Coordinates of C-alpha atoms and ligand atoms in Angstrom, one line a residue:
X1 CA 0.0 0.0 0.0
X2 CA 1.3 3.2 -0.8
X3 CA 1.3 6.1 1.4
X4 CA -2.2 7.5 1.8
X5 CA -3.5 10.7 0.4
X6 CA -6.3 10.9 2.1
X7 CA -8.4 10.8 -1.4
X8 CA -11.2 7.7 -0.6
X9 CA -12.5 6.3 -3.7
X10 CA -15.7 3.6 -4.0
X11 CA -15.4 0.8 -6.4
X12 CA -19.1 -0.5 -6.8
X13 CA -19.0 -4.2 -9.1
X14 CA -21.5 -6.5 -10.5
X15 CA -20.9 -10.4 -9.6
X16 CA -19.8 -11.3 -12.5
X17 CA -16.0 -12.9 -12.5
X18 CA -14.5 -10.7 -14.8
X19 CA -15.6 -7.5 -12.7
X20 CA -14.4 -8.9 -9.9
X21 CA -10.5 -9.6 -11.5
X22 CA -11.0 -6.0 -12.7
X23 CA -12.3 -4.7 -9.4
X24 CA -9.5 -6.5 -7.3
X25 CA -6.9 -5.0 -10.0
X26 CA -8.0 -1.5 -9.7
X27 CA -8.2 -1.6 -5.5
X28 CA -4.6 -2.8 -5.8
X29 CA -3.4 -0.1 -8.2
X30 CA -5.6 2.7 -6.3
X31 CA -4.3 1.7 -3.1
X32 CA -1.0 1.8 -4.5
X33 CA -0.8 5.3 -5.2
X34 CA -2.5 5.9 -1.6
X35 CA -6.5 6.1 -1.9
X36 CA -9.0 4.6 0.3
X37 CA -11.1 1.9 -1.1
X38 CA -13.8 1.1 1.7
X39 CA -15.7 -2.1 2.3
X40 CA -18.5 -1.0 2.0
X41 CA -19.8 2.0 0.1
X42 CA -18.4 5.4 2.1
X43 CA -21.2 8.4 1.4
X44 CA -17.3 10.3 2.2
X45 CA -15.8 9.3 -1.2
X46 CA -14.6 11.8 -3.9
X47 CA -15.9 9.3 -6.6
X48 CA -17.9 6.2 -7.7
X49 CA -16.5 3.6 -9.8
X50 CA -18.9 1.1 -11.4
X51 CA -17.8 -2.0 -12.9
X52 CA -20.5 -4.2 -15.1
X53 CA -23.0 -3.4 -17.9
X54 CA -25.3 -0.5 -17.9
X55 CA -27.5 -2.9 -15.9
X56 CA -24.7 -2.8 -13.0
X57 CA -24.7 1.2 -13.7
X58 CA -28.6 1.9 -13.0
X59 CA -28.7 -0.3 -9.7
X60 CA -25.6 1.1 -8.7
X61 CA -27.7 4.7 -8.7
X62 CA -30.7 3.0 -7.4
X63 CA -29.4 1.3 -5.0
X64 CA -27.2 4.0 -3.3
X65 CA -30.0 6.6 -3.4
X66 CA -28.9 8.6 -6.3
X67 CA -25.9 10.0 -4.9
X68 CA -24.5 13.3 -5.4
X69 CA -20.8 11.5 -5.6
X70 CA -19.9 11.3 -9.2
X71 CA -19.6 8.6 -11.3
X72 CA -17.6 6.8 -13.4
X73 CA -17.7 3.2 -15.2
X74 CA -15.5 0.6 -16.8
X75 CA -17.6 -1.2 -18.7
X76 CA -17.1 -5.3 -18.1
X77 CA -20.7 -5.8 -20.2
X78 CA -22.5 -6.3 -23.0
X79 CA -22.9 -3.0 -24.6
X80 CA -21.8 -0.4 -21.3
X81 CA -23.1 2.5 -22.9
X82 CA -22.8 4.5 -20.0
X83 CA -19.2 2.5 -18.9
X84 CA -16.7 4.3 -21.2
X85 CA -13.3 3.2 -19.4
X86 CA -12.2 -0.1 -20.9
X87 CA -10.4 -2.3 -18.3
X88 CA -7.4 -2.3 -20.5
X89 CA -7.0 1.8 -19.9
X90 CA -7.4 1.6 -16.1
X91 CA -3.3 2.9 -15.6
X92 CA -4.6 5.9 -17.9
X93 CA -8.0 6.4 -15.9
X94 CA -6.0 6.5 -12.2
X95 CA -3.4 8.7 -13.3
X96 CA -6.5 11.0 -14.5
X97 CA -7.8 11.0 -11.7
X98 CA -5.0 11.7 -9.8
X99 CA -4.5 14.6 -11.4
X100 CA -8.2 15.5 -11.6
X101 CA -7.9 15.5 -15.7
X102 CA -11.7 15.8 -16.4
X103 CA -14.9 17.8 -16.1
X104 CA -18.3 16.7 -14.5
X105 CA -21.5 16.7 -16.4
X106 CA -24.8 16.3 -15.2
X107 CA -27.3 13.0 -16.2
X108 CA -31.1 14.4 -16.4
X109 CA -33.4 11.9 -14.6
X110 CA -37.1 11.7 -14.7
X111 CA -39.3 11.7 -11.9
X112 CA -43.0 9.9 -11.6
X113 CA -45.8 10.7 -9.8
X114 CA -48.2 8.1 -9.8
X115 CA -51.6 9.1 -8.2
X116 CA -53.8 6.3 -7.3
X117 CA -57.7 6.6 -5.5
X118 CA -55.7 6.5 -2.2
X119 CA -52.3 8.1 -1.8
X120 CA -49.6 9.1 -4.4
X121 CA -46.0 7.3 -4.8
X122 CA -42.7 8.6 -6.0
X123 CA -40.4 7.1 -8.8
X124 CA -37.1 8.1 -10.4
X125 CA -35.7 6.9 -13.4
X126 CA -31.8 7.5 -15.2
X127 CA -33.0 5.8 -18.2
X128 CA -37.0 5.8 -18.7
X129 CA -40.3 5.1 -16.6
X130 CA -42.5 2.9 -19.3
X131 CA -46.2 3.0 -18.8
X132 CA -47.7 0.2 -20.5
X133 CA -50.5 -2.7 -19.9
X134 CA -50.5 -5.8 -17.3
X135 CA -50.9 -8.8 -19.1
X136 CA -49.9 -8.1 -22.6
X137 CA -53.4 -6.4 -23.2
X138 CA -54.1 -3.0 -25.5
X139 CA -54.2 0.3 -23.1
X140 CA -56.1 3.4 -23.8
X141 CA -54.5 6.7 -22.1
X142 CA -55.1 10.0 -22.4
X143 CA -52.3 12.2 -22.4
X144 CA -51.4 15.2 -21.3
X145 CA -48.5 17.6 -21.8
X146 CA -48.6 20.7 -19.2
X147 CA -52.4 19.9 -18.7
X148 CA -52.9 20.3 -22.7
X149 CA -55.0 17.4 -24.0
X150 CA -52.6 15.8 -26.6
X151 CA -54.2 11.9 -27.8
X152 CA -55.9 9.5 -26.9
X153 CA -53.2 6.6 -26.9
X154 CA -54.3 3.1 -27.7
X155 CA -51.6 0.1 -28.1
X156 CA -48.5 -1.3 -25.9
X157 CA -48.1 1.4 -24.3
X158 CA -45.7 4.7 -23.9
X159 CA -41.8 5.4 -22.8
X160 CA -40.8 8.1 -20.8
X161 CA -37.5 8.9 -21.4
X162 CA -34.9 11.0 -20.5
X163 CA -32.1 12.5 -23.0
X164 CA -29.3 9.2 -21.3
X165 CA -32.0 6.6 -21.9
X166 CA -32.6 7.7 -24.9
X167 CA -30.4 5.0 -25.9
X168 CA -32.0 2.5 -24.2
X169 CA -35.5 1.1 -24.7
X170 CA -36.5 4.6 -26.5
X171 CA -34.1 3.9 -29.4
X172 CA -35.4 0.0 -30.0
X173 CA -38.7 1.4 -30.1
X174 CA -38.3 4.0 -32.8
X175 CA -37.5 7.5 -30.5
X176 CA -34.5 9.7 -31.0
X177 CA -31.3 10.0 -29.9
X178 CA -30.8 13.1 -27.4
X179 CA -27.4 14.9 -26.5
X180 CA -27.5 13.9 -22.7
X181 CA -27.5 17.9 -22.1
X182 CA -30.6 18.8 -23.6
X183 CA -33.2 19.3 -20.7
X184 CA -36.2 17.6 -22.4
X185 CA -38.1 14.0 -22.0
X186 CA -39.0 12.0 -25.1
X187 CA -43.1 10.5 -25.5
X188 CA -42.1 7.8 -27.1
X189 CA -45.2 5.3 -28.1
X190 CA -45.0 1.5 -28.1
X191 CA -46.8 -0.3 -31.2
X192 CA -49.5 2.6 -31.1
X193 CA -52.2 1.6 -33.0
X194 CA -53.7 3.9 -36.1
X195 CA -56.6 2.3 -37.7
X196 CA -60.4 3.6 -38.2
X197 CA -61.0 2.6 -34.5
X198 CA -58.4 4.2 -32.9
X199 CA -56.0 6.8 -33.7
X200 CA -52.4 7.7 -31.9
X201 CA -49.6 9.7 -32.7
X202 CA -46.7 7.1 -34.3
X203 CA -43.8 8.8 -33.7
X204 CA -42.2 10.2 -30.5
X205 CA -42.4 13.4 -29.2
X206 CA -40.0 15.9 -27.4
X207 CA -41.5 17.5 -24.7
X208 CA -39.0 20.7 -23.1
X209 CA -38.0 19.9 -19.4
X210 CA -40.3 22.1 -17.6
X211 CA -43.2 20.8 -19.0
X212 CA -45.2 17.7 -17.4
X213 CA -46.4 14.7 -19.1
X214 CA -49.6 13.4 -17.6
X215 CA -50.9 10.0 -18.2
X216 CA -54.8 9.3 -17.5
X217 CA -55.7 5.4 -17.8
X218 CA -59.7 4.9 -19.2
X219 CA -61.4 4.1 -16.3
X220 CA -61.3 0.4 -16.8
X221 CA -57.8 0.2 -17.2
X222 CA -56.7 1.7 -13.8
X223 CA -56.0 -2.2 -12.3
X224 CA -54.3 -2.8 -15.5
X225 CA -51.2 -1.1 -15.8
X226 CA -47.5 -2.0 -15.1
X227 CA -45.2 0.9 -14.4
X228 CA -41.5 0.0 -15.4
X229 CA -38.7 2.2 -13.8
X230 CA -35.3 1.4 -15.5
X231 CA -36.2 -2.6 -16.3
X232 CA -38.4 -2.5 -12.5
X233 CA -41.7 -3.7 -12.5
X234 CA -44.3 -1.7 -10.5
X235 CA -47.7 -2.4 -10.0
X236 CA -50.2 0.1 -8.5
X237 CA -54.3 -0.4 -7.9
X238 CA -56.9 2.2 -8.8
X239 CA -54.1 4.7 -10.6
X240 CA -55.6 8.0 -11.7
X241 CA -52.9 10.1 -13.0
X242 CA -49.1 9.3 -13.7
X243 CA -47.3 12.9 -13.8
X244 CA -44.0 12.9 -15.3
X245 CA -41.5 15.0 -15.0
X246 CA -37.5 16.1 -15.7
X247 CA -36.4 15.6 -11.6
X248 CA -34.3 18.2 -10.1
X249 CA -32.0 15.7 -8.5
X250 CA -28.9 14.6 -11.1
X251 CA -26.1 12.8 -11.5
X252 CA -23.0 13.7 -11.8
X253 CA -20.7 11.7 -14.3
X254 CA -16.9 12.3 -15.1
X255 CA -16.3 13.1 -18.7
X256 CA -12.8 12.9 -20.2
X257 CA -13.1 14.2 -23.6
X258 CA -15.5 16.5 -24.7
X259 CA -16.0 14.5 -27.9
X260 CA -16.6 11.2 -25.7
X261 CA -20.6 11.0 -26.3
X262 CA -20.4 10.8 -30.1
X263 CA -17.4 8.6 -30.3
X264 CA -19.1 6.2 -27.6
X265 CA -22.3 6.2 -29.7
X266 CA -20.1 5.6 -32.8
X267 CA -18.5 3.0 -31.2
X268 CA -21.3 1.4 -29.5
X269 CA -24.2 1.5 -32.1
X270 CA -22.9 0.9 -35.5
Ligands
NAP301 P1 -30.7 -5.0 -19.3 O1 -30.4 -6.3 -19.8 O2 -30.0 -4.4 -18.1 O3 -30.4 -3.9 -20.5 C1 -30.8 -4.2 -21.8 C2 -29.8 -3.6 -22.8 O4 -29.9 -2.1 -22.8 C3 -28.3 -3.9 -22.4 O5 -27.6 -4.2 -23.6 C4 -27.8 -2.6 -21.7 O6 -26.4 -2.5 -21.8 C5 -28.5 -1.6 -22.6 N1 -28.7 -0.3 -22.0 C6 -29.1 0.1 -20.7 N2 -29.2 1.4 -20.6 C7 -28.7 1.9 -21.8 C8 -28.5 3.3 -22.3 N3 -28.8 4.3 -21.5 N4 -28.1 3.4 -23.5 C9 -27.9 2.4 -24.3 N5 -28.0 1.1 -23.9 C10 -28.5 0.9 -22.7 O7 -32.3 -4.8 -19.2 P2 -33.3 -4.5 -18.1 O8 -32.8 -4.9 -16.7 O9 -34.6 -5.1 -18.5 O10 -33.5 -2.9 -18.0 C11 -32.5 -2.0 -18.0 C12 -32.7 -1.1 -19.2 O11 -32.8 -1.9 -20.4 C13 -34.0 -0.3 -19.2 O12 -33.8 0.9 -18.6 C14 -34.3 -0.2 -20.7 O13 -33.9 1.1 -21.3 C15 -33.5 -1.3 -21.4 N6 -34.5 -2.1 -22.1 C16 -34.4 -2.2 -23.5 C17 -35.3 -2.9 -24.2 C18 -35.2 -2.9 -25.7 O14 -34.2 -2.3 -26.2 N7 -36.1 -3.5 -26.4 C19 -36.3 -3.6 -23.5 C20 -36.4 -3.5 -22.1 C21 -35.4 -2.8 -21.4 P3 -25.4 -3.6 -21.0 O15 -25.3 -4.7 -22.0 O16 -24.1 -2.8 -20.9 O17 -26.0 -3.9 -19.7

């Protein structure tokens, strides 16, 4: 162990066996040049360092209580969209942050309101909230952006996305791409249907980040709808209204090149 600098530093992994080798070679490397790496996750920590997928990303928000620490990930996973640092350019990562070589940006998350006969409950999503029907059945919602009356939505269902998720789910299903700055959430429908019968908007829209997106189930379907928060099932009785909106929590995320985000997306989508 090197001598300390007083600098703590916590490595969060997935349980896969190459995260592990990676996160046992990084401790020994960090602690080398004389940071902390704690047991268990320190809320004192100058940084967060996520090994795994994107999967191990999101829990590693969730499950910390999306932290004001910022983040940073080396990607051991399938795609690691958010995990830019590849394990073979850890020497290159420490000595940046030894030296402090980056700047911080700021992840947009979206926050859901979901109003049932009863009380009201509180989401928060990095990627997307998805409101869509139990069982594989058809739902009918009307929506509503800043209280305007915008469709009547009949099919799967509808993302909520925010600009980092709109990688994610959003992209499979047809919505567009959005530079992680842009304050703004994407409507993005899921196999709306467009026939004589019923008659909803196709494509996605973007909706500016001080506006709210509120979702009303028909009054049949208020039993009949599964909220999912970043791949989370949620399932609420007698729902109401569902009132998204851009949160004013973030997260922080170091950024070492200000070309990163469209070299990543190069890299990572075609
Ligand atoms: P998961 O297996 O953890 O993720 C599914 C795929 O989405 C993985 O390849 C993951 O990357 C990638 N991913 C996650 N966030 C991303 C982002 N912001 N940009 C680009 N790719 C991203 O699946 P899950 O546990 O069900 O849910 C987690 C996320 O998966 C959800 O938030 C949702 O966006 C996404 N999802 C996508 C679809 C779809 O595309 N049809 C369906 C359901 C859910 P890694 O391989 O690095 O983990």
């Amino acid at each position: 162990m090197g001598v300390s600098n007083g600098r703590v530093i916590n490595i969060i992994s997935n349980f896969n066996a190459e995260s592990k080798k990676i996160s046992n070679i990084l401790t020994k490397k960090l602690n080398d040049k004389g940071f902390y790496i704690p047991g268990k996750y320190s809320t004192e920590a100058e940084l967060n360092v996520c090994i795994g997928g994107d999967g191990a990303f999101l829990r590693a928000i969730h499950r910390n209580g999306f932290p004001s620490i910022p983040f940073v990930g080396i990607n051991t996973g399938h795609l690691g969209f958010f995990q830019e640092i590849l394990p073979e350019n850890i020497d290159e990562f420490i000595e940046k942050c030894i030296n402090e070589d980056y700047s911080i940006e700021e992840i947009s998350l979206v926050d859901g309101e979901i109003c049932t006969k009863n009380k009201s409950f509180y989401l928060t999503a990095v990627n997307e909230i998805v409101v869509k029907g139990n069982k594989s059945k058809v739902v009918h919602l009307e929506i509503y952006i800043d209280g305007n009356h915008l469709e009547r939505f009949s099919g799967d269902g509808v993302i909520i996305s925010t600009p980092v998720g709109s990688t994610a789910y959003n992209f499979s299903s047809g919505g567009s791409i959005i530079y992680p700055s842009l304050k703004s959430l994407q409507l993005t429908p899921l196999s709306p249907i467009s026939s004589k019968a019923y008659r909803s908007l196709p494509n996605s829209a973007i909706v500016p980040g001080h506006m709210v997106i509120s979702i009303k189930p028909e009054l049949r379907y208020e039993n009949s709808i599964l909220i999912i928060n970043d791949g989370v099932e949620f399932k609420y009785s007698n729902i109401e209204c569902i009132n998204l909106k851009l949160s004013n929590k973030v997260i922080k995320k170091l950024n070492f090149d200000k070309n990163m985000y469209w070299n990543n997306l190069k890299s990572k989508f075609l």
